[in-house]
PDB file of C-alpha atoms in Angstrom:
ATOM      1  CA  UNK D  61       0.000   0.000   0.000  1.00  0.00           C
ATOM      2  CA  UNK D  62       1.346   3.431  -0.928  1.00  0.00           C
ATOM      3  CA  UNK D  63       1.964   5.682   2.047  1.00  0.00           C
ATOM      4  CA  UNK D  64       1.741   9.489   1.825  1.00  0.00           C
ATOM      5  CA  UNK D  65       4.932  11.508   2.207  1.00  0.00           C
ATOM      6  CA  UNK D  66       4.468  14.505   4.503  1.00  0.00           C
ATOM      7  CA  UNK D  67       5.444  18.023   3.380  1.00  0.00           C
ATOM      8  CA  UNK D  68       8.273  18.297   5.927  1.00  0.00           C
ATOM      9  CA  UNK D  69       9.832  15.015   4.870  1.00  0.00           C
ATOM     10  CA  UNK D  70       9.400  15.905   1.218  1.00  0.00           C
ATOM     11  CA  UNK D  71      11.101  19.288   1.800  1.00  0.00           C
ATOM     12  CA  UNK D  72      14.075  17.586   3.468  1.00  0.00           C
ATOM     13  CA  UNK D  73      14.193  15.108   0.591  1.00  0.00           C
ATOM     14  CA  UNK D  74      14.265  17.873  -2.032  1.00  0.00           C
ATOM     15  CA  UNK D  75      16.980  19.741  -0.133  1.00  0.00           C
ATOM     16  CA  UNK D  76      19.108  16.617   0.057  1.00  0.00           C
ATOM     17  CA  UNK D  77      18.606  15.977  -3.667  1.00  0.00           C
ATOM     18  CA  UNK D  78      19.694  19.509  -4.585  1.00  0.00           C
ATOM     19  CA  UNK D  79      22.738  19.660  -2.298  1.00  0.00           C
ATOM     20  CA  UNK D  80      25.248  17.938  -4.626  1.00  0.00           C
ATOM     21  CA  UNK D  81      24.015  19.855  -7.677  1.00  0.00           C
ATOM     22  CA  UNK D  82      24.396  23.155  -5.850  1.00  0.00           C
ATOM     23  CA  UNK D  83      27.928  22.090  -4.916  1.00  0.00           C
ATOM     24  CA  UNK D  84      28.662  21.248  -8.561  1.00  0.00           C
ATOM     25  CA  UNK D  85      27.181  24.513  -9.850  1.00  0.00           C
ATOM     26  CA  UNK D  86      29.087  26.683  -7.368  1.00  0.00           C
ATOM     27  CA  UNK D  87      32.546  25.122  -7.837  1.00  0.00           C
ATOM     28  CA  UNK D  88      34.992  24.327 -10.652  1.00  0.00           C
ATOM     29  CA  UNK D  89      32.960  21.136 -11.104  1.00  0.00           C
ATOM     30  CA  UNK D  90      30.310  23.191 -12.913  1.00  0.00           C
ATOM     31  CA  UNK D  91      31.451  22.005 -16.345  1.00  0.00           C
ATOM     32  CA  UNK D  92      29.857  18.649 -15.473  1.00  0.00           C
ATOM     33  CA  UNK D  93      26.559  20.169 -14.308  1.00  0.00           C
ATOM     34  CA  UNK D  94      24.520  19.313 -17.405  1.00  0.00           C
ATOM     35  CA  UNK D  95      25.659  15.687 -17.387  1.00  0.00           C
ATOM     36  CA  UNK D  96      25.061  15.481 -13.638  1.00  0.00           C
ATOM     37  CA  UNK D  97      21.504  16.778 -13.999  1.00  0.00           C
ATOM     38  CA  UNK D  98      20.692  14.074 -16.569  1.00  0.00           C
ATOM     39  CA  UNK D  99      22.218  11.404 -14.337  1.00  0.00           C
ATOM     40  CA  UNK D 100      20.192  12.656 -11.389  1.00  0.00           C
ATOM     41  CA  UNK D 101      16.961  12.669 -13.432  1.00  0.00           C
ATOM     42  CA  UNK D 102      17.668   9.109 -14.635  1.00  0.00           C
ATOM     43  CA  UNK D 103      18.336   7.906 -11.094  1.00  0.00           C
ATOM     44  CA  UNK D 104      15.453   9.735  -9.426  1.00  0.00           C
ATOM     45  CA  UNK D 105      13.093   8.724 -12.240  1.00  0.00           C
ATOM     46  CA  UNK D 106      13.504   5.056 -11.316  1.00  0.00           C
ATOM     47  CA  UNK D 107      12.506   5.631  -7.670  1.00  0.00           C
ATOM     48  CA  UNK D 108       9.195   3.797  -8.069  1.00  0.00           C
ATOM     49  CA  UNK D 109      11.036   0.576  -8.884  1.00  0.00           C
ATOM     50  CA  UNK D 110      13.004   0.664  -5.647  1.00  0.00           C
ATOM     51  CA  UNK D 111      16.595   0.979  -4.471  1.00  0.00           C
ATOM     52  CA  UNK D 112      18.231  -1.589  -6.815  1.00  0.00           C
ATOM     53  CA  UNK D 113      16.800   0.159  -9.877  1.00  0.00           C
ATOM     54  CA  UNK D 114      18.135   3.528  -8.721  1.00  0.00           C
ATOM     55  CA  UNK D 115      21.621   2.150  -8.158  1.00  0.00           C
ATOM     56  CA  UNK D 116      21.605   0.456 -11.552  1.00  0.00           C
ATOM     57  CA  UNK D 117      20.730   3.773 -13.185  1.00  0.00           C
ATOM     58  CA  UNK D 118      23.450   5.582 -11.217  1.00  0.00           C
ATOM     59  CA  UNK D 119      26.052   3.041 -12.325  1.00  0.00           C
ATOM     60  CA  UNK D 120      24.781   3.101 -15.917  1.00  0.00           C
ATOM     61  CA  UNK D 121      24.946   6.906 -16.000  1.00  0.00           C
ATOM     62  CA  UNK D 122      28.529   6.849 -14.728  1.00  0.00           C
ATOM     63  CA  UNK D 123      29.674   4.219 -17.215  1.00  0.00           C
ATOM     64  CA  UNK D 124      27.987   5.905 -20.177  1.00  0.00           C
ATOM     65  CA  UNK D 125      29.451   9.284 -19.177  1.00  0.00           C
ATOM     66  CA  UNK D 126      32.933   7.757 -19.161  1.00  0.00           C
ATOM     67  CA  UNK D 127      32.503   5.995 -22.505  1.00  0.00           C
ATOM     68  CA  UNK D 128      31.016   9.092 -24.153  1.00  0.00           C
ATOM     69  CA  UNK D 129      33.890  11.237 -22.908  1.00  0.00           C
ATOM     70  CA  UNK D 130      36.455   8.754 -24.193  1.00  0.00           C
ATOM     71  CA  UNK D 131      34.650   8.567 -27.541  1.00  0.00           C
ATOM     72  CA  UNK D 132      35.257  12.296 -28.046  1.00  0.00           C
ATOM     73  CA  UNK D 133      39.003  11.526 -28.141  1.00  0.00           C
ATOM     74  CA  UNK D 134      38.754   9.438 -31.316  1.00  0.00           C
ATOM     75  CA  UNK D 135      39.307  12.384 -33.695  1.00  0.00           C
ATOM     76  CA  UNK D 136      37.665  12.103 -37.107  1.00  0.00           C
ATOM     77  CA  UNK D 137      35.995   8.865 -36.033  1.00  0.00           C
ATOM     78  CA  UNK D 138      33.882  10.609 -33.367  1.00  0.00           C
ATOM     79  CA  UNK D 139      30.653  10.630 -35.459  1.00  0.00           C
ATOM     80  CA  UNK D 140      30.888   6.883 -36.069  1.00  0.00           C
ATOM     81  CA  UNK D 141      32.135   5.861 -32.622  1.00  0.00           C
ATOM     82  CA  UNK D 142      29.739   8.235 -30.848  1.00  0.00           C
ATOM     83  CA  UNK D 143      26.731   7.105 -32.848  1.00  0.00           C
ATOM     84  CA  UNK D 144      27.657   3.469 -32.207  1.00  0.00           C
ATOM     85  CA  UNK D 145      27.713   4.179 -28.461  1.00  0.00           C
ATOM     86  CA  UNK D 146      24.266   5.789 -28.584  1.00  0.00           C
ATOM     87  CA  UNK D 147      22.879   2.896 -30.628  1.00  0.00           C
ATOM     88  CA  UNK D 148      24.323   0.285 -28.243  1.00  0.00           C
ATOM     89  CA  UNK D 149      23.038   2.170 -25.198  1.00  0.00           C
ATOM     90  CA  UNK D 150      19.603   2.382 -26.828  1.00  0.00           C
ATOM     91  CA  UNK D 151      19.483  -1.328 -27.614  1.00  0.00           C
ATOM     92  CA  UNK D 152      20.532  -2.037 -24.028  1.00  0.00           C
ATOM     93  CA  UNK D 153      17.201  -0.551 -22.903  1.00  0.00           C
ATOM     94  CA  UNK D 154      15.267  -3.476 -24.418  1.00  0.00           C
ATOM     95  CA  UNK D 155      14.374  -4.926 -21.013  1.00  0.00           C
ATOM     96  CA  UNK D 156      13.360  -1.611 -19.423  1.00  0.00           C
ATOM     97  CA  UNK D 157       9.727  -1.468 -20.702  1.00  0.00           C
ATOM     98  CA  UNK D 158       9.019  -4.555 -18.556  1.00  0.00           C
ATOM     99  CA  UNK D 159       9.929  -2.537 -15.466  1.00  0.00           C
ATOM    100  CA  UNK D 160       8.511   0.863 -16.378  1.00  0.00           C
ATOM    101  CA  UNK D 161      11.990   2.395 -16.662  1.00  0.00           C
ATOM    102  CA  UNK D 162      11.961   3.658 -20.236  1.00  0.00           C
ATOM    103  CA  UNK D 163      12.200   7.317 -19.162  1.00  0.00           C
ATOM    104  CA  UNK D 164      15.271   6.680 -17.013  1.00  0.00           C
ATOM    105  CA  UNK D 165      16.933   4.627 -19.728  1.00  0.00           C
ATOM    106  CA  UNK D 166      16.229   7.408 -22.189  1.00  0.00           C
ATOM    107  CA  UNK D 167      17.984   9.911 -19.923  1.00  0.00           C
ATOM    108  CA  UNK D 168      21.102   7.732 -19.905  1.00  0.00           C
ATOM    109  CA  UNK D 169      21.059   7.627 -23.722  1.00  0.00           C
ATOM    110  CA  UNK D 170      20.627  11.420 -23.736  1.00  0.00           C
ATOM    111  CA  UNK D 171      23.585  11.765 -21.367  1.00  0.00           C
ATOM    112  CA  UNK D 172      25.769  10.071 -23.974  1.00  0.00           C
ATOM    113  CA  UNK D 173      24.485  12.377 -26.735  1.00  0.00           C
ATOM    114  CA  UNK D 174      25.083  15.491 -24.606  1.00  0.00           C
ATOM    115  CA  UNK D 175      28.727  14.675 -23.898  1.00  0.00           C
ATOM    116  CA  UNK D 176      29.365  13.619 -27.500  1.00  0.00           C
ATOM    117  CA  UNK D 177      27.752  16.600 -29.220  1.00  0.00           C
ATOM    118  CA  UNK D 178      28.770  19.211 -26.646  1.00  0.00           C
ATOM    119  CA  UNK D 179      32.135  18.170 -25.147  1.00  0.00           C
ATOM    120  CA  UNK D 180      33.016  19.958 -21.922  1.00  0.00           C
ATOM    121  CA  UNK D 181      36.241  21.492 -20.646  1.00  0.00           C
ATOM    122  CA  UNK D 182      37.288  20.482 -17.141  1.00  0.00           C
ATOM    123  CA  UNK D 183      39.829  21.734 -14.577  1.00  0.00           C
ATOM    124  CA  UNK D 184      41.932  18.582 -15.078  1.00  0.00           C
ATOM    125  CA  UNK D 185      42.307  18.667 -18.873  1.00  0.00           C
ATOM    126  CA  UNK D 186      46.010  19.588 -18.583  1.00  0.00           C
ATOM    127  CA  UNK D 187      46.768  16.271 -16.892  1.00  0.00           C
ATOM    128  CA  UNK D 188      46.000  14.285 -20.030  1.00  0.00           C
ATOM    129  CA  UNK D 189      43.313  13.635 -22.623  1.00  0.00           C
ATOM    130  CA  UNK D 190      41.818  10.881 -20.499  1.00  0.00           C
ATOM    131  CA  UNK D 191      41.488  13.058 -17.386  1.00  0.00           C
ATOM    132  CA  UNK D 192      38.461  15.057 -18.575  1.00  0.00           C
ATOM    133  CA  UNK D 193      36.233  12.020 -19.281  1.00  0.00           C
ATOM    134  CA  UNK D 194      37.222  10.443 -15.968  1.00  0.00           C
ATOM    135  CA  UNK D 195      36.520  13.718 -14.142  1.00  0.00           C
ATOM    136  CA  UNK D 196      33.021  14.078 -15.647  1.00  0.00           C
ATOM    137  CA  UNK D 197      32.206  10.414 -14.994  1.00  0.00           C
ATOM    138  CA  UNK D 198      33.272  10.741 -11.348  1.00  0.00           C
ATOM    139  CA  UNK D 199      31.092  13.829 -10.866  1.00  0.00           C
ATOM    140  CA  UNK D 200      28.122  12.097 -12.524  1.00  0.00           C
ATOM    141  CA  UNK D 201      28.714   9.010 -10.403  1.00  0.00           C
ATOM    142  CA  UNK D 202      28.977  11.012  -7.183  1.00  0.00           C
ATOM    143  CA  UNK D 203      25.791  13.031  -7.787  1.00  0.00           C
ATOM    144  CA  UNK D 204      23.764  10.059  -9.061  1.00  0.00           C
ATOM    145  CA  UNK D 205      25.001   7.840  -6.250  1.00  0.00           C
ATOM    146  CA  UNK D 206      24.101  10.515  -3.704  1.00  0.00           C
ATOM    147  CA  UNK D 207      20.571  10.691  -5.114  1.00  0.00           C
ATOM    148  CA  UNK D 208      20.166   6.916  -4.998  1.00  0.00           C
ATOM    149  CA  UNK D 209      21.369   6.812  -1.385  1.00  0.00           C
ATOM    150  CA  UNK D 210      19.243   9.760  -0.224  1.00  0.00           C
ATOM    151  CA  UNK D 211      16.048   8.506  -1.863  1.00  0.00           C
ATOM    152  CA  UNK D 212      16.624   4.995  -0.546  1.00  0.00           C
ATOM    153  CA  UNK D 213      16.931   6.257   3.033  1.00  0.00           C
ATOM    154  CA  UNK D 214      14.236   8.942   2.841  1.00  0.00           C
ATOM    155  CA  UNK D 215      11.607   6.639   1.343  1.00  0.00           C
ATOM    156  CA  UNK D 216      12.335   3.670   3.552  1.00  0.00           C
ATOM    157  CA  UNK D 217       8.989   2.355   4.776  1.00  0.00           C
ATOM    158  CA  UNK D 218       7.107   4.144   2.006  1.00  0.00           C
ATOM    159  CA  UNK D 219       5.826   2.182  -0.971  1.00  0.00           C
ATOM    160  CA  UNK D 220       5.370   4.390  -4.006  1.00  0.00           C
ATOM    161  CA  UNK D 221       2.792   3.449  -6.657  1.00  0.00           C
ATOM    162  CA  UNK D 222       4.342   1.162  -9.261  1.00  0.00           C
ATOM    163  CA  UNK D 223       3.988   2.260 -12.900  1.00  0.00           C
ATOM    164  CA  UNK D 224       1.495   0.378 -15.062  1.00  0.00           C
ATOM    165  CA  UNK D 225       3.140  -2.009 -17.511  1.00  0.00           C
ATOM    166  CA  UNK D 226       0.935  -2.520 -20.590  1.00  0.00           C
ATOM    167  CA  UNK D 227       1.877  -4.992 -23.303  1.00  0.00           C
ATOM    168  CA  UNK D 228       4.322  -3.310 -25.740  1.00  0.00           C
ATOM    169  CA  UNK D 229       2.980  -2.476 -29.200  1.00  0.00           C
ATOM    170  CA  UNK D 230       6.060  -0.567 -30.423  1.00  0.00           C
ATOM    171  CA  UNK D 231       9.596  -1.977 -30.973  1.00  0.00           C
ATOM    172  CA  UNK D 232      10.876   0.444 -28.351  1.00  0.00           C
ATOM    173  CA  UNK D 233      14.616  -0.189 -28.153  1.00  0.00           C
ATOM    174  CA  UNK D 234      15.063  -0.631 -31.918  1.00  0.00           C
ATOM    175  CA  UNK D 235      13.159   2.572 -32.663  1.00  0.00           C
ATOM    176  CA  UNK D 236      15.131   4.419 -29.969  1.00  0.00           C
ATOM    177  CA  UNK D 237      18.391   3.171 -31.491  1.00  0.00           C
ATOM    178  CA  UNK D 238      17.382   4.288 -35.003  1.00  0.00           C
ATOM    179  CA  UNK D 239      16.054   7.728 -34.027  1.00  0.00           C
ATOM    180  CA  UNK D 240      18.540   8.622 -31.275  1.00  0.00           C
ATOM    181  CA  UNK D 241      21.407   7.234 -33.314  1.00  0.00           C
ATOM    182  CA  UNK D 242      20.260   9.096 -36.420  1.00  0.00           C
ATOM    183  CA  UNK D 243      19.934  12.425 -34.640  1.00  0.00           C
ATOM    184  CA  UNK D 244      23.315  11.904 -32.949  1.00  0.00           C
ATOM    185  CA  UNK D 245      25.024  11.174 -36.262  1.00  0.00           C
ATOM    186  CA  UNK D 246      23.503  14.222 -37.974  1.00  0.00           C
ATOM    187  CA  UNK D 247      24.334  16.423 -34.988  1.00  0.00           C
ATOM    188  CA  UNK D 248      27.962  15.286 -34.819  1.00  0.00           C
ATOM    189  CA  UNK D 249      28.470  15.831 -38.537  1.00  0.00           C
ATOM    190  CA  UNK D 250      26.431  18.984 -39.110  1.00  0.00           C
ATOM    191  CA  UNK D 251      25.931  20.618 -35.685  1.00  0.00           C
ATOM    192  CA  UNK D 252      28.904  19.770 -33.449  1.00  0.00           C
ATOM    193  CA  UNK D 253      29.239  21.640 -30.165  1.00  0.00           C
ATOM    194  CA  UNK D 254      25.616  22.765 -30.308  1.00  0.00           C
ATOM    195  CA  UNK D 255      22.348  22.143 -28.488  1.00  0.00           C
ATOM    196  CA  UNK D 256      21.194  19.637 -31.109  1.00  0.00           C
ATOM    197  CA  UNK D 257      21.417  16.945 -28.399  1.00  0.00           C
ATOM    198  CA  UNK D 258      17.942  18.126 -27.375  1.00  0.00           C
ATOM    199  CA  UNK D 259      16.614  16.147 -30.331  1.00  0.00           C
ATOM    200  CA  UNK D 260      17.893  12.969 -28.654  1.00  0.00           C
ATOM    201  CA  UNK D 261      16.402  14.082 -25.342  1.00  0.00           C
ATOM    202  CA  UNK D 262      13.014  14.589 -26.999  1.00  0.00           C
ATOM    203  CA  UNK D 263      13.099  11.184 -28.703  1.00  0.00           C
ATOM    204  CA  UNK D 264      14.141   9.501 -25.458  1.00  0.00           C
ATOM    205  CA  UNK D 265      11.322  11.117 -23.506  1.00  0.00           C
ATOM    206  CA  UNK D 266       8.542  10.742 -26.063  1.00  0.00           C
ATOM    207  CA  UNK D 267       9.214   7.197 -27.208  1.00  0.00           C
ATOM    208  CA  UNK D 268       7.100   4.664 -25.311  1.00  0.00           C
ATOM    209  CA  UNK D 269       6.518   0.916 -25.619  1.00  0.00           C
ATOM    210  CA  UNK D 270       2.843   1.422 -26.586  1.00  0.00           C
ATOM    211  CA  UNK D 271       1.300   3.685 -29.232  1.00  0.00           C
ATOM    212  CA  UNK D 272      -1.337   5.112 -26.876  1.00  0.00           C
ATOM    213  CA  UNK D 273       1.286   6.149 -24.358  1.00  0.00           C
ATOM    214  CA  UNK D 274       3.549   7.465 -27.075  1.00  0.00           C
ATOM    215  CA  UNK D 275       0.918   9.820 -28.494  1.00  0.00           C
ATOM    216  CA  UNK D 276      -0.046  10.929 -24.996  1.00  0.00           C
ATOM    217  CA  UNK D 277       3.612  11.555 -24.139  1.00  0.00           C
ATOM    218  CA  UNK D 278       4.202  13.397 -27.399  1.00  0.00           C
ATOM    219  CA  UNK D 279       1.328  15.795 -26.770  1.00  0.00           C
ATOM    220  CA  UNK D 280       2.368  16.341 -23.155  1.00  0.00           C
ATOM    221  CA  UNK D 281       5.985  16.883 -24.166  1.00  0.00           C
ATOM    222  CA  UNK D 282       5.085  19.516 -26.750  1.00  0.00           C
ATOM    223  CA  UNK D 283       2.711  21.231 -24.306  1.00  0.00           C
ATOM    224  CA  UNK D 284       5.265  21.164 -21.479  1.00  0.00           C
ATOM    225  CA  UNK D 285       8.022  22.464 -23.749  1.00  0.00           C
ATOM    226  CA  UNK D 286       5.909  25.364 -24.985  1.00  0.00           C
ATOM    227  CA  UNK D 287       4.820  26.316 -21.461  1.00  0.00           C
ATOM    228  CA  UNK D 288       8.315  25.876 -20.025  1.00  0.00           C
ATOM    229  CA  UNK D 289       9.810  27.769 -22.957  1.00  0.00           C
ATOM    230  CA  UNK D 290       7.423  30.658 -22.453  1.00  0.00           C
ATOM    231  CA  UNK D 291       8.215  30.790 -18.725  1.00  0.00           C
ATOM    232  CA  UNK D 292      11.971  30.612 -19.383  1.00  0.00           C
ATOM    233  CA  UNK D 293      11.715  33.383 -21.979  1.00  0.00           C
ATOM    234  CA  UNK D 294       9.836  35.599 -19.547  1.00  0.00           C
ATOM    235  CA  UNK D 295      12.391  34.936 -16.834  1.00  0.00           C
ATOM    236  CA  UNK D 296      15.238  35.702 -19.228  1.00  0.00           C
ATOM    237  CA  UNK D 297      13.857  39.204 -19.691  1.00  0.00           C
ATOM    238  CA  UNK D 298      13.566  40.009 -16.009  1.00  0.00           C
ATOM    239  CA  UNK D 299      16.423  38.119 -14.307  1.00  0.00           C
ATOM    240  CA  UNK D 300      18.552  40.649 -12.413  1.00  0.00           C
ATOM    241  CA  UNK D 301      21.819  38.735 -11.983  1.00  0.00           C
ATOM    242  CA  UNK D 302      23.892  35.993 -13.575  1.00  0.00           C
ATOM    243  CA  UNK D 303      23.322  33.767 -10.528  1.00  0.00           C
ATOM    244  CA  UNK D 304      19.537  33.801 -10.909  1.00  0.00           C
ATOM    245  CA  UNK D 305      19.318  31.316 -13.829  1.00  0.00           C
ATOM    246  CA  UNK D 306      21.184  28.640 -11.873  1.00  0.00           C
ATOM    247  CA  UNK D 307      19.040  29.197  -8.787  1.00  0.00           C
ATOM    248  CA  UNK D 308      15.817  29.026 -10.802  1.00  0.00           C
ATOM    249  CA  UNK D 309      17.052  25.983 -12.676  1.00  0.00           C
ATOM    250  CA  UNK D 310      17.676  24.162  -9.404  1.00  0.00           C
ATOM    251  CA  UNK D 311      14.252  25.204  -8.106  1.00  0.00           C
ATOM    252  CA  UNK D 312      12.668  23.805 -11.281  1.00  0.00           C
ATOM    253  CA  UNK D 313      14.624  20.563 -10.791  1.00  0.00           C
ATOM    254  CA  UNK D 314      13.338  20.379  -7.214  1.00  0.00           C
ATOM    255  CA  UNK D 315       9.817  20.815  -8.551  1.00  0.00           C
ATOM    256  CA  UNK D 316      10.429  17.952 -10.967  1.00  0.00           C
ATOM    257  CA  UNK D 317      11.514  15.677  -8.099  1.00  0.00           C
ATOM    258  CA  UNK D 318       8.325  16.518  -6.213  1.00  0.00           C
ATOM    259  CA  UNK D 319       6.194  15.933  -9.300  1.00  0.00           C
ATOM    260  CA  UNK D 320       7.875  12.573  -9.910  1.00  0.00           C
ATOM    261  CA  UNK D 321       7.364  11.384  -6.344  1.00  0.00           C
ATOM    262  CA  UNK D 322       3.757  12.593  -6.364  1.00  0.00           C
ATOM    263  CA  UNK D 323       3.028  10.952  -9.723  1.00  0.00           C
ATOM    264  CA  UNK D 324       1.871  14.203 -11.348  1.00  0.00           C
ATOM    265  CA  UNK D 325       0.830  14.547 -14.995  1.00  0.00           C
ATOM    266  CA  UNK D 326       3.758  14.368 -17.391  1.00  0.00           C
ATOM    267  CA  UNK D 327       3.151  17.765 -19.016  1.00  0.00           C
ATOM    268  CA  UNK D 328       3.855  19.389 -15.640  1.00  0.00           C
ATOM    269  CA  UNK D 329       7.107  17.453 -15.301  1.00  0.00           C
ATOM    270  CA  UNK D 330       8.052  18.365 -18.894  1.00  0.00           C
ATOM    271  CA  UNK D 331       7.481  22.027 -18.054  1.00  0.00           C
ATOM    272  CA  UNK D 332       9.809  21.785 -15.044  1.00  0.00           C
ATOM    273  CA  UNK D 333      12.456  19.910 -17.052  1.00  0.00           C
ATOM    274  CA  UNK D 334      12.347  22.532 -19.817  1.00  0.00           C
ATOM    275  CA  UNK D 335      12.941  25.354 -17.352  1.00  0.00           C
ATOM    276  CA  UNK D 336      15.663  23.331 -15.614  1.00  0.00           C
ATOM    277  CA  UNK D 337      17.620  22.594 -18.779  1.00  0.00           C
ATOM    278  CA  UNK D 338      17.352  26.109 -20.212  1.00  0.00           C
ATOM    279  CA  UNK D 339      18.373  27.764 -16.948  1.00  0.00           C
ATOM    280  CA  UNK D 340      21.267  25.391 -16.240  1.00  0.00           C
ATOM    281  CA  UNK D 341      22.616  25.208 -19.794  1.00  0.00           C
ATOM    282  CA  UNK D 342      22.942  28.868 -20.797  1.00  0.00           C
ATOM    283  CA  UNK D 343      24.427  32.046 -19.433  1.00  0.00           C
ATOM    284  CA  UNK D 344      21.964  34.830 -18.760  1.00  0.00           C
ATOM    285  CA  UNK D 345      22.776  36.626 -22.030  1.00  0.00           C
ATOM    286  CA  UNK D 346      22.122  33.476 -24.074  1.00  0.00           C
ATOM    287  CA  UNK D 347      18.889  32.367 -22.426  1.00  0.00           C
ATOM    288  CA  UNK D 348      16.519  33.624 -25.127  1.00  0.00           C
ATOM    289  CA  UNK D 349      18.545  32.042 -27.928  1.00  0.00           C
ATOM    290  CA  UNK D 350      18.869  28.789 -26.020  1.00  0.00           C
ATOM    291  CA  UNK D 351      15.186  28.764 -25.166  1.00  0.00           C
ATOM    292  CA  UNK D 352      14.236  29.180 -28.824  1.00  0.00           C
ATOM    293  CA  UNK D 353      16.671  26.453 -29.879  1.00  0.00           C
ATOM    294  CA  UNK D 354      15.189  24.047 -27.369  1.00  0.00           C
ATOM    295  CA  UNK D 355      11.647  24.646 -28.620  1.00  0.00           C
ATOM    296  CA  UNK D 356      12.677  24.226 -32.282  1.00  0.00           C
ATOM    297  CA  UNK D 357      14.725  21.058 -31.658  1.00  0.00           C
ATOM    298  CA  UNK D 358      11.959  19.593 -29.506  1.00  0.00           C
ATOM    299  CA  UNK D 359       9.245  20.169 -32.096  1.00  0.00           C
ATOM    300  CA  UNK D 360      11.468  18.767 -34.861  1.00  0.00           C
ATOM    301  CA  UNK D 361      12.294  15.598 -32.964  1.00  0.00           C
ATOM    302  CA  UNK D 362       8.673  15.163 -31.871  1.00  0.00           C
ATOM    303  CA  UNK D 363       7.505  15.393 -35.487  1.00  0.00           C
ATOM    304  CA  UNK D 364      10.105  12.875 -36.703  1.00  0.00           C
ATOM    305  CA  UNK D 365       9.287  10.448 -33.883  1.00  0.00           C
ATOM    306  CA  UNK D 366       5.560  10.665 -34.597  1.00  0.00           C
ATOM    307  CA  UNK D 367       6.169  10.166 -38.331  1.00  0.00           C
ATOM    308  CA  UNK D 368       8.326   7.094 -37.655  1.00  0.00           C
ATOM    309  CA  UNK D 369       5.619   5.468 -35.553  1.00  0.00           C
ATOM    310  CA  UNK D 370       2.962   6.209 -38.188  1.00  0.00           C
ATOM    311  CA  UNK D 371       5.230   4.754 -40.872  1.00  0.00           C
ATOM    312  CA  UNK D 372       5.723   1.579 -38.852  1.00  0.00           C
ATOM    313  CA  UNK D 373       1.964   1.162 -38.631  1.00  0.00           C
ATOM    314  CA  UNK D 374       1.175   1.673 -42.331  1.00  0.00           C
ATOM    315  CA  UNK D 375       4.033  -0.423 -43.693  1.00  0.00           C
ATOM    316  CA  UNK D 376       3.156  -4.074 -44.327  1.00  0.00           C
ATOM    317  CA  UNK D 377       4.784  -6.578 -41.965  1.00  0.00           C
ATOM    318  CA  UNK D 378       7.777  -8.503 -43.356  1.00  0.00           C
ATOM    319  CA  UNK D 379       6.936 -11.689 -45.160  1.00  0.00           C
ATOM    320  CA  UNK D 380       7.976 -14.921 -43.560  1.00  0.00           C
ATOM    321  CA  UNK D 381       9.787 -17.316 -45.859  1.00  0.00           C
ATOM    322  CA  UNK D 382       8.251 -20.807 -45.767  1.00  0.00           C
ATOM    323  CA  UNK D 383      10.573 -23.520 -44.556  1.00  0.00           C
ATOM    324  CA  UNK D 384      11.841 -25.907 -47.179  1.00  0.00           C
ATOM    325  CA  UNK D 385      10.284 -29.361 -47.037  1.00  0.00           C
TER     326      UNK D 385
END
């Protein structure tokens, strides 16, 4: 039976969740903030499946962060190696629909795309080429592990509602591999060091193992992005200091944690995520441009994902060759 979580306990929980991200944002570790946020969302998003699921997501986020960072060191082969990593990570999510963890798995795939398309500079780059990827992976591992530990302790004795697990009607992992891999390849070739990784984020969030859920998620994602984009644009016009975007981004992330624990409608969570990403990704002077880019990339990826699912439905199934004899 699901037990209610009181406001005081929930407030302490949110504060504990935000503590490592505030530490990352306020120190030289800030170059790993975006990757850390995705790792935290992946880990916290699996809270309804219990402690083991959260730790698996924390470990997966750390490993993928390391591999993505190392892939950026492959020179001219980055588009091929990076796309292969995204495809493999996507195919590795094949078992997740059975546990209601598609959203968390999608965040891990997005984490790879972020670090591939927008490589980060770190305080330890002078040590050696390998030092930056290791640094980012350690920060992602520390923040994700902290979240898994805090949520495990804070929710001990509380049973959260388990997600419904309908029979899949969409080849989830294969479609994720094709779409996320395709957007990653195009981004690495045509839009390196840009915010085109948001296309992968949109695909990862929208794509669901059933058509009904997919269309519902697509509509909620577009609605949440438009609302969150409008709010972020308004805030960009009135923010007084450079510190304000980070503070508001962390507040929006806290809201997303609360919404996840409470099982709120997805459009509300998408709104919070939009504000979080825009505020934590751009400097104050670039907020409007970044906000517009996010909306455009989101709508593009949503349209392509919807078209792919429609195409799968209208195409005839493959013919089975009769066995000889």
